[in-house]
Tab-separated table of N, CA and C in Angstrom:
chain	number	residue	atom	x	y	z
A	1	MET	N	0.842	-1.182	0.000
A	1	MET	CA	0.000	0.000	0.000
A	1	MET	C	0.880	1.236	0.000
A	2	ASN	N	0.559	2.205	-0.821
A	2	ASN	CA	1.352	3.419	-0.945
A	2	ASN	C	0.722	4.520	-0.099
A	3	THR	N	1.325	4.822	1.049
A	3	THR	CA	0.749	5.822	1.951
A	3	THR	C	0.881	7.230	1.389
A	4	GLY	N	1.795	7.456	0.459
A	4	GLY	CA	1.924	8.762	-0.176
A	4	GLY	C	0.667	9.137	-0.938
A	5	ASN	N	0.068	8.162	-1.653
A	5	ASN	CA	-1.177	8.429	-2.388
A	5	ASN	C	-2.327	8.737	-1.436
A	6	LEU	N	-2.370	8.013	-0.330
A	6	LEU	CA	-3.434	8.274	0.635
A	6	LEU	C	-3.314	9.688	1.185
A	7	SER	N	-2.109	10.118	1.443
A	7	SER	CA	-1.909	11.465	1.973
A	7	SER	C	-2.353	12.516	0.953
A	8	ARG	N	-2.012	12.296	-0.316
A	8	ARG	CA	-2.444	13.244	-1.347
A	8	ARG	C	-3.963	13.248	-1.483
A	9	ARG	N	-4.562	12.066	-1.427
A	9	ARG	CA	-6.029	11.987	-1.517
A	9	ARG	C	-6.676	12.691	-0.327
A	10	SER	N	-6.115	12.456	0.851
A	10	SER	CA	-6.658	13.119	2.037
A	10	SER	C	-6.559	14.628	1.901
A	11	ALA	N	-5.414	15.095	1.429
A	11	ALA	CA	-5.219	16.535	1.251
A	11	ALA	C	-6.202	17.083	0.228
A	12	LEU	N	-6.405	16.361	-0.870
A	12	LEU	CA	-7.360	16.805	-1.889
A	12	LEU	C	-8.779	16.851	-1.321
A	13	GLY	N	-9.115	15.881	-0.492
A	13	GLY	CA	-10.442	15.861	0.124
A	13	GLY	C	-10.657	17.058	1.035
A	14	ILE	N	-9.635	17.397	1.783
A	14	ILE	CA	-9.727	18.552	2.679
A	14	ILE	C	-9.871	19.840	1.880
A	15	VAL	N	-9.090	19.984	0.825
A	15	VAL	CA	-9.174	21.171	-0.025
A	15	VAL	C	-10.552	21.256	-0.681
A	16	ALA	N	-11.052	20.125	-1.186
A	16	ALA	CA	-12.380	20.112	-1.821
A	16	ALA	C	-13.460	20.515	-0.825
A	17	ALA	N	-13.383	19.985	0.381
A	17	ALA	CA	-14.376	20.328	1.404
A	17	ALA	C	-14.327	21.819	1.729
A	18	ALA	N	-13.141	22.380	1.780
A	18	ALA	CA	-13.003	23.804	2.068
A	18	ALA	C	-13.583	24.646	0.935
A	19	LEU	N	-13.401	24.213	-0.302
A	19	LEU	CA	-13.911	24.964	-1.451
A	19	LEU	C	-15.429	24.889	-1.565
A	20	ILE	N	-15.990	23.744	-1.185
A	20	ILE	CA	-17.436	23.562	-1.278
A	20	ILE	C	-18.155	24.448	-0.279
A	21	GLY	N	-17.571	24.645	0.885
A	21	GLY	CA	-18.186	25.496	1.898
A	21	GLY	C	-18.893	24.671	2.949
A	22	PRO	N	-19.611	25.329	3.836
A	22	PRO	CA	-20.245	24.634	4.955
A	22	PRO	C	-21.389	23.742	4.498
A	23	THR	N	-21.618	22.689	5.251
A	23	THR	CA	-22.759	21.824	4.980
A	23	THR	C	-24.028	22.548	5.390
A	24	VAL	N	-25.177	21.997	5.006
A	24	VAL	CA	-26.453	22.610	5.377
A	24	VAL	C	-26.565	22.715	6.889
A	25	SER	N	-26.221	21.650	7.620
A	25	SER	CA	-26.362	21.702	9.074
A	25	SER	C	-25.416	22.727	9.681
A	26	GLU	N	-24.199	22.882	9.120
A	26	GLU	CA	-23.288	23.905	9.631
A	26	GLU	C	-23.839	25.298	9.350
A	27	ALA	N	-24.435	25.490	8.185
A	27	ALA	CA	-25.019	26.780	7.843
A	27	ALA	C	-26.171	27.117	8.779
A	28	VAL	N	-27.002	26.118	9.107
A	28	VAL	CA	-28.112	26.327	10.037
A	28	VAL	C	-27.561	26.696	11.409
A	29	GLU	N	-26.559	25.947	11.868
A	29	GLU	CA	-25.990	26.192	13.183
A	29	GLU	C	-25.368	27.582	13.287
A	30	SER	N	-24.810	28.096	12.189
A	30	SER	CA	-24.131	29.389	12.249
A	30	SER	C	-25.077	30.564	12.025
A	31	THR	N	-26.351	30.309	11.796
A	31	THR	CA	-27.308	31.378	11.552
A	31	THR	C	-27.497	32.222	12.813
A	32	ILE	N	-27.365	33.515	12.650
A	32	ILE	CA	-27.646	34.447	13.741
A	32	ILE	C	-29.094	34.894	13.579
A	33	ILE	N	-29.853	34.799	14.636
A	33	ILE	CA	-31.244	35.238	14.615
A	33	ILE	C	-31.309	36.625	15.251
A	34	ARG	N	-31.784	37.594	14.463
A	34	ARG	CA	-31.938	38.963	14.957
A	34	ARG	C	-33.367	39.116	15.465
A	35	VAL	N	-33.500	39.338	16.765
A	35	VAL	CA	-34.805	39.426	17.410
A	35	VAL	C	-35.138	40.877	17.713
A	36	HIS	N	-36.272	41.327	17.193
A	36	HIS	CA	-36.802	42.662	17.481
A	36	HIS	C	-37.880	42.479	18.543
A	37	LYS	N	-37.717	43.127	19.708
A	37	LYS	CA	-38.670	42.925	20.802
A	37	LYS	C	-38.834	44.189	21.631
A	38	ASP	N	-39.911	44.216	22.378
A	38	ASP	CA	-40.140	45.270	23.350
A	38	ASP	C	-39.148	45.069	24.494
A	39	PRO	N	-38.483	46.110	24.955
A	39	PRO	CA	-37.459	45.938	25.986
A	39	PRO	C	-37.971	45.379	27.310
A	40	SER	N	-39.247	45.508	27.581
A	40	SER	CA	-39.761	45.042	28.874
A	40	SER	C	-40.511	43.715	28.791
A	41	CYS	N	-40.455	43.037	27.657
A	41	CYS	CA	-41.232	41.801	27.476
A	41	CYS	C	-40.482	40.590	28.032
A	42	GLY	N	-41.044	39.955	29.036
A	42	GLY	CA	-40.437	38.770	29.641
A	42	GLY	C	-40.552	37.527	28.783
A	43	CYS	N	-41.685	37.342	28.115
A	43	CYS	CA	-41.839	36.133	27.295
A	43	CYS	C	-40.921	36.179	26.080
A	44	CYS	N	-40.638	37.376	25.574
A	44	CYS	CA	-39.698	37.503	24.459
A	44	CYS	C	-38.304	37.072	24.907
A	45	SER	N	-37.927	37.470	26.103
A	45	SER	CA	-36.633	37.070	26.649
A	45	SER	C	-36.584	35.562	26.852
A	46	GLY	N	-37.709	34.950	27.238
A	46	GLY	CA	-37.792	33.493	27.364
A	46	GLY	C	-37.588	32.807	26.027
A	47	TRP	N	-38.143	33.368	24.954
A	47	TRP	CA	-37.962	32.798	23.619
A	47	TRP	C	-36.508	32.919	23.178
A	48	VAL	N	-35.875	34.046	23.489
A	48	VAL	CA	-34.456	34.227	23.172
A	48	VAL	C	-33.628	33.150	23.882
A	49	ARG	N	-33.912	32.889	25.155
A	49	ARG	CA	-33.192	31.834	25.891
A	49	ARG	C	-33.404	30.472	25.244
A	50	HIS	N	-34.629	30.200	24.750
A	50	HIS	CA	-34.939	28.943	24.049
A	50	HIS	C	-34.057	28.805	22.805
A	51	LEU	N	-33.927	29.871	22.035
A	51	LEU	CA	-33.091	29.839	20.823
A	51	LEU	C	-31.626	29.600	21.170
A	52	GLU	N	-31.154	30.291	22.187
A	52	GLU	CA	-29.755	30.126	22.604
A	52	GLU	C	-29.499	28.701	23.091
A	53	ALA	N	-30.432	28.154	23.861
A	53	ALA	CA	-30.285	26.773	24.352
A	53	ALA	C	-30.280	25.779	23.196
A	54	ALA	N	-30.933	26.133	22.084
A	54	ALA	CA	-30.980	25.269	20.903
A	54	ALA	C	-29.745	25.446	20.022
A	55	GLY	N	-28.835	26.332	20.414
A	55	GLY	CA	-27.585	26.488	19.682
A	55	GLY	C	-27.523	27.639	18.704
A	56	PHE	N	-28.571	28.428	18.626
A	56	PHE	CA	-28.549	29.576	17.719
A	56	PHE	C	-27.834	30.752	18.363
A	57	GLY	N	-27.141	31.529	17.541
A	57	GLY	CA	-26.644	32.820	17.987
A	57	GLY	C	-27.802	33.798	17.889
A	58	VAL	N	-27.935	34.681	18.861
A	58	VAL	CA	-29.058	35.614	18.880
A	58	VAL	C	-28.546	37.031	19.103
A	59	ALA	N	-29.043	37.958	18.299
A	59	ALA	CA	-28.773	39.387	18.470
A	59	ALA	C	-30.116	40.055	18.743
A	60	VAL	N	-30.236	40.685	19.894
A	60	VAL	CA	-31.505	41.296	20.303
A	60	VAL	C	-31.468	42.795	20.046
A	61	GLN	N	-32.540	43.285	19.425
A	61	GLN	CA	-32.722	44.712	19.218
A	61	GLN	C	-34.011	45.122	19.907
A	62	ASP	N	-33.914	45.976	20.915
A	62	ASP	CA	-35.105	46.506	21.558
A	62	ASP	C	-35.715	47.556	20.643
A	63	GLU	N	-37.020	47.464	20.466
A	63	GLU	CA	-37.731	48.355	19.538
A	63	GLU	C	-38.911	49.003	20.252
A	64	ALA	N	-39.129	50.270	19.985
A	64	ALA	CA	-40.255	50.981	20.575
A	64	ALA	C	-41.565	50.646	19.862
A	65	ASP	N	-41.517	50.408	18.549
A	65	ASP	CA	-42.739	50.162	17.782
A	65	ASP	C	-42.504	49.009	16.799
A	66	LEU	N	-42.931	47.823	17.185
A	66	LEU	CA	-42.727	46.642	16.343
A	66	LEU	C	-43.574	46.654	15.072
A	67	ARG	N	-44.625	47.459	15.042
A	67	ARG	CA	-45.457	47.533	13.830
A	67	ARG	C	-44.630	47.995	12.631
A	68	ILE	N	-43.708	48.893	12.858
A	68	ILE	CA	-42.843	49.393	11.776
A	68	ILE	C	-41.990	48.241	11.235
A	69	ILE	N	-41.423	47.452	12.126
A	69	ILE	CA	-40.591	46.304	11.735
A	69	ILE	C	-41.433	45.287	10.969
A	70	ARG	N	-42.609	44.941	11.511
A	70	ARG	CA	-43.487	43.958	10.853
A	70	ARG	C	-43.905	44.425	9.463
A	71	ASN	N	-44.242	45.687	9.328
A	71	ASN	CA	-44.615	46.227	8.013
A	71	ASN	C	-43.456	46.119	7.034
A	72	ARG	N	-42.262	46.480	7.482
A	72	ARG	CA	-41.079	46.429	6.620
A	72	ARG	C	-40.779	45.001	6.179
A	73	LEU	N	-40.997	44.027	7.073
A	73	LEU	CA	-40.665	42.633	6.778
A	73	LEU	C	-41.816	41.854	6.138
A	74	GLY	N	-42.996	42.458	6.031
A	74	GLY	CA	-44.111	41.799	5.352
A	74	GLY	C	-44.884	40.800	6.189
A	75	VAL	N	-44.990	41.044	7.501
A	75	VAL	CA	-45.765	40.160	8.371
A	75	VAL	C	-47.231	40.591	8.321
A	76	PRO	N	-48.136	39.695	7.893
A	76	PRO	CA	-49.567	40.046	7.901
A	76	PRO	C	-50.038	40.336	9.327
A	77	SER	N	-50.897	41.329	9.482
A	77	SER	CA	-51.324	41.751	10.822
A	77	SER	C	-52.005	40.636	11.607
A	78	ASP	N	-52.709	39.720	10.925
A	78	ASP	CA	-53.387	38.647	11.650
A	78	ASP	C	-52.429	37.543	12.116
A	79	LEU	N	-51.162	37.594	11.696
A	79	LEU	CA	-50.166	36.633	12.167
A	79	LEU	C	-49.247	37.241	13.220
A	80	ALA	N	-49.477	38.500	13.579
A	80	ALA	CA	-48.600	39.203	14.516
A	80	ALA	C	-48.633	38.572	15.908
A	81	ALA	N	-47.488	38.644	16.551
A	81	ALA	CA	-47.348	38.174	17.931
A	81	ALA	C	-46.594	39.264	18.702
A	82	CYS	N	-45.816	38.870	19.690
A	82	CYS	CA	-45.179	39.896	20.526
A	82	CYS	C	-43.736	40.199	20.152
A	83	HIS	N	-43.119	39.459	19.247
A	83	HIS	CA	-41.768	39.784	18.777
A	83	HIS	C	-41.611	39.299	17.344
A	84	THR	N	-40.666	39.895	16.659
A	84	THR	CA	-40.404	39.580	15.259
A	84	THR	C	-38.904	39.354	15.115
A	85	ALA	N	-38.532	38.327	14.337
A	85	ALA	CA	-37.112	38.024	14.166
A	85	ALA	C	-36.792	37.815	12.695
A	86	GLU	N	-35.506	37.874	12.403
A	86	GLU	CA	-34.990	37.612	11.057
A	86	GLU	C	-33.917	36.536	11.164
A	87	ALA	N	-34.012	35.538	10.273
A	87	ALA	CA	-33.050	34.429	10.305
A	87	ALA	C	-32.850	33.884	8.903
A	88	GLY	N	-31.650	33.940	8.404
A	88	GLY	CA	-31.318	33.337	7.122
A	88	GLY	C	-32.169	33.810	5.962
A	89	GLY	N	-32.586	35.082	5.979
A	89	GLY	CA	-33.413	35.620	4.907
A	89	GLY	C	-34.904	35.418	5.117
A	90	TYR	N	-35.294	34.852	6.235
A	90	TYR	CA	-36.704	34.618	6.564
A	90	TYR	C	-37.123	35.481	7.756
A	91	VAL	N	-38.442	35.658	7.884
A	91	VAL	CA	-39.035	36.336	9.029
A	91	VAL	C	-39.569	35.258	9.962
A	92	ILE	N	-39.349	35.445	11.249
A	92	ILE	CA	-39.868	34.532	12.264
A	92	ILE	C	-40.721	35.378	13.199
A	93	GLU	N	-42.013	35.141	13.211
A	93	GLU	CA	-42.949	35.952	13.997
A	93	GLU	C	-43.501	35.145	15.163
A	94	GLY	N	-43.270	35.638	16.364
A	94	GLY	CA	-43.856	35.008	17.552
A	94	GLY	C	-43.038	33.856	18.095
A	95	HIS	N	-43.702	33.036	18.885
A	95	HIS	CA	-43.057	31.973	19.665
A	95	HIS	C	-42.837	30.692	18.857
A	96	VAL	N	-42.120	30.807	17.757
A	96	VAL	CA	-41.834	29.678	16.877
A	96	VAL	C	-40.741	28.813	17.520
A	97	PRO	N	-40.987	27.512	17.682
A	97	PRO	CA	-39.969	26.637	18.260
A	97	PRO	C	-38.722	26.526	17.368
A	98	ALA	N	-37.579	26.345	18.003
A	98	ALA	CA	-36.309	26.208	17.287
A	98	ALA	C	-36.356	25.066	16.285
A	99	THR	N	-37.079	24.000	16.597
A	99	THR	CA	-37.213	22.852	15.685
A	99	THR	C	-37.749	23.301	14.325
A	100	SER	N	-38.741	24.169	14.332
A	100	SER	CA	-39.325	24.673	13.081
A	100	SER	C	-38.347	25.576	12.334
A	101	ILE	N	-37.607	26.378	13.071
A	101	ILE	CA	-36.635	27.272	12.434
A	101	ILE	C	-35.535	26.450	11.771
A	102	ARG	N	-35.048	25.426	12.458
A	102	ARG	CA	-34.025	24.544	11.864
A	102	ARG	C	-34.528	23.917	10.570
A	103	ARG	N	-35.751	23.414	10.599
A	103	ARG	CA	-36.331	22.788	9.407
A	103	ARG	C	-36.445	23.800	8.271
A	104	LEU	N	-36.924	24.999	8.578
A	104	LEU	CA	-37.060	26.061	7.579
A	104	LEU	C	-35.718	26.364	6.929
A	105	LEU	N	-34.687	26.523	7.743
A	105	LEU	CA	-33.370	26.876	7.219
A	105	LEU	C	-32.729	25.735	6.445
A	106	LYS	N	-33.097	24.525	6.763
A	106	LYS	CA	-32.584	23.358	6.029
A	106	LYS	C	-33.305	23.188	4.695
A	107	GLU	N	-34.634	23.288	4.716
A	107	GLU	CA	-35.438	23.051	3.507
A	107	GLU	C	-35.454	24.255	2.554
A	108	ARG	N	-35.352	25.460	3.097
A	108	ARG	CA	-35.336	26.695	2.311
A	108	ARG	C	-36.524	26.826	1.346
A	109	PRO	N	-37.772	26.697	1.838
A	109	PRO	CA	-38.915	26.856	0.941
A	109	PRO	C	-39.052	28.307	0.467
A	110	VAL	N	-39.763	28.486	-0.640
A	110	VAL	CA	-40.067	29.830	-1.110
A	110	VAL	C	-41.158	30.365	-0.197
A	111	ALA	N	-40.797	31.303	0.661
A	111	ALA	CA	-41.730	31.844	1.648
A	111	ALA	C	-41.134	33.100	2.255
A	112	THR	N	-41.984	33.865	2.905
A	112	THR	CA	-41.511	35.019	3.662
A	112	THR	C	-40.988	34.549	5.015
A	113	GLY	N	-41.714	33.606	5.648
A	113	GLY	CA	-41.260	33.124	6.941
A	113	GLY	C	-42.265	32.257	7.662
A	114	LEU	N	-42.057	32.147	8.968
A	114	LEU	CA	-42.894	31.343	9.854
A	114	LEU	C	-43.532	32.239	10.908
A	115	ALA	N	-44.712	31.842	11.363
A	115	ALA	CA	-45.380	32.594	12.427
A	115	ALA	C	-46.137	31.667	13.355
A	116	VAL	N	-46.135	32.027	14.617
A	116	VAL	CA	-47.050	31.451	15.608
A	116	VAL	C	-47.847	32.650	16.113
A	117	PRO	N	-49.059	32.830	15.561
A	117	PRO	CA	-49.862	33.988	15.957
A	117	PRO	C	-50.251	33.924	17.433
A	118	GLY	N	-50.374	35.089	18.032
A	118	GLY	CA	-50.778	35.154	19.428
A	118	GLY	C	-49.671	34.674	20.341
A	119	MET	N	-50.067	34.154	21.484
A	119	MET	CA	-49.105	33.724	22.494
A	119	MET	C	-49.590	32.417	23.128
A	120	PRO	N	-49.516	31.292	22.401
A	120	PRO	CA	-50.046	30.038	22.930
A	120	PRO	C	-49.303	29.567	24.185
A	121	VAL	N	-50.067	29.159	25.173
A	121	VAL	CA	-49.494	28.653	26.413
A	121	VAL	C	-48.707	27.379	26.118
A	122	GLY	N	-47.486	27.334	26.624
A	122	GLY	CA	-46.625	26.169	26.430
A	122	GLY	C	-45.634	26.325	25.300
A	123	SER	N	-45.840	27.326	24.437
A	123	SER	CA	-44.867	27.560	23.361
A	123	SER	C	-43.587	28.124	23.988
A	124	PRO	N	-42.455	28.048	23.290
A	124	PRO	CA	-41.198	28.535	23.859
A	124	PRO	C	-41.300	29.989	24.317
A	125	GLY	N	-41.001	30.211	25.586
A	125	GLY	CA	-41.125	31.530	26.187
A	125	GLY	C	-42.444	31.732	26.893
A	126	MET	N	-43.413	30.850	26.635
A	126	MET	CA	-44.747	30.939	27.241
A	126	MET	C	-45.037	29.708	28.103
A	127	GLU	N	-43.990	29.106	28.652
A	127	GLU	CA	-44.163	27.907	29.459
A	127	GLU	C	-44.956	28.222	30.729
A	128	GLY	N	-45.595	27.198	31.259
A	128	GLY	CA	-46.402	27.351	32.466
A	128	GLY	C	-47.863	27.174	32.126
A	129	GLY	N	-48.591	26.528	32.980
A	129	GLY	CA	-50.001	26.271	32.711
A	129	GLY	C	-50.162	25.080	31.777
A	130	LYS	N	-51.402	24.788	31.424
A	130	LYS	CA	-51.703	23.660	30.536
A	130	LYS	C	-51.359	24.049	29.098
A	131	SER	N	-50.452	23.286	28.487
A	131	SER	CA	-50.002	23.589	27.125
A	131	SER	C	-51.126	23.486	26.120
A	132	GLU	N	-51.171	24.448	25.211
A	132	GLU	CA	-52.140	24.456	24.128
A	132	GLU	C	-51.517	23.844	22.874
A	133	ARG	N	-52.375	23.316	22.027
A	133	ARG	CA	-51.930	22.865	20.705
A	133	ARG	C	-51.962	24.093	19.787
A	134	TYR	N	-50.914	24.241	18.984
A	134	TYR	CA	-50.849	25.400	18.099
A	134	TYR	C	-50.112	25.031	16.812
A	135	ALA	N	-50.354	25.839	15.791
A	135	ALA	CA	-49.723	25.619	14.487
A	135	ALA	C	-48.642	26.649	14.248
A	136	VAL	N	-47.572	26.208	13.598
A	136	VAL	CA	-46.561	27.104	13.047
A	136	VAL	C	-46.957	27.281	11.581
A	137	VAL	N	-47.189	28.519	11.182
A	137	VAL	CA	-47.695	28.834	9.846
A	137	VAL	C	-46.547	29.305	8.946
A	138	LEU	N	-46.424	28.666	7.790
A	138	LEU	CA	-45.506	29.123	6.751
A	138	LEU	C	-46.295	30.115	5.894
A	139	PHE	N	-45.762	31.332	5.714
A	139	PHE	CA	-46.495	32.335	4.936
A	139	PHE	C	-45.575	32.995	3.913
A	140	GLY	N	-46.205	33.504	2.867
A	140	GLY	CA	-45.436	34.170	1.827
A	140	GLY	C	-46.300	34.541	0.656
A	141	PRO	N	-45.681	34.853	-0.463
A	141	PRO	CA	-46.417	35.308	-1.645
A	141	PRO	C	-47.368	34.253	-2.207
A	142	ASP	N	-47.101	32.983	-1.947
A	142	ASP	CA	-47.965	31.910	-2.454
A	142	ASP	C	-49.046	31.497	-1.458
A	143	GLY	N	-49.219	32.271	-0.385
A	143	GLY	CA	-50.260	31.970	0.582
A	143	GLY	C	-49.698	31.463	1.902
A	144	ARG	N	-50.500	30.644	2.568
A	144	ARG	CA	-50.161	30.143	3.900
A	144	ARG	C	-50.486	28.669	3.991
A	145	ARG	N	-49.745	28.001	4.867
A	145	ARG	CA	-50.076	26.616	5.187
A	145	ARG	C	-49.480	26.275	6.540
A	146	THR	N	-50.058	25.269	7.171
A	146	THR	CA	-49.493	24.790	8.428
A	146	THR	C	-48.192	24.085	8.108
A	147	TYR	N	-47.136	24.505	8.762
A	147	TYR	CA	-45.799	23.963	8.538
A	147	TYR	C	-45.510	22.840	9.537
A	148	MET	N	-45.870	23.069	10.786
A	148	MET	CA	-45.726	22.072	11.854
A	148	MET	C	-46.783	22.372	12.907
A	149	GLU	N	-47.112	21.359	13.705
A	149	GLU	CA	-48.009	21.557	14.839
A	149	GLU	C	-47.300	21.115	16.102
A	150	PHE	N	-47.619	21.793	17.197
A	150	PHE	CA	-46.991	21.521	18.485
A	150	PHE	C	-48.031	21.510	19.591
A	151	GLU	N	-47.714	20.820	20.642
A	151	GLU	CA	-48.409	20.966	21.915
A	151	GLU	C	-47.305	21.266	22.903
A	152	GLY	N	-47.317	22.491	23.420
A	152	GLY	CA	-46.184	22.945	24.202
A	152	GLY	C	-44.978	23.005	23.286
A	153	GLY	N	-43.868	22.434	23.719
A	153	GLY	CA	-42.681	22.420	22.884
A	153	GLY	C	-42.507	21.136	22.092
A	154	ARG	N	-43.522	20.276	22.117
A	154	ARG	CA	-43.424	18.947	21.479
A	154	ARG	C	-44.181	18.911	20.172
A	155	PRO	N	-43.483	18.538	19.057
A	155	PRO	CA	-44.185	18.400	17.779
A	155	PRO	C	-45.261	17.319	17.844
A	156	VAL	N	-46.381	17.558	17.199
A	156	VAL	CA	-47.471	16.575	17.107
A	156	VAL	C	-47.910	16.467	15.651
A	157	GLY	N	-48.603	15.389	15.369
A	157	GLY	CA	-49.188	15.217	14.035
A	157	GLY	C	-48.299	14.668	13.068
């Protein structure tokens, strides 16, 4: 066996991997989520902690008027919640679980983003009390559809 050839092949593999760039999972992991929130909102801070615990980098921007941000990012008023975020070119509205964000960033559907309208009990940042079942909505120029369903922080369906 010629170990010189193996070394050259290994080196070529490393160079090829470097040229190709990060894998999808590495790209998802390196995504910084920019969260726009009211400075005094406790549940928003709980959602930020959920994202950080899931491995996302988070940059928080306190905002006086989130309606301006939502309008700029194209969030329909009936999908509005208490905070708005940006991740990998998508909008994330409300208490969307990290599991859904990971899936969105991996699949990269044609959409504006994801939303969990309102503030369902048991969703990330809204823990406590009896968990409600809620939908994560994928929305965009082609309409809306249920992307995932959860009860509390657990996917269902």
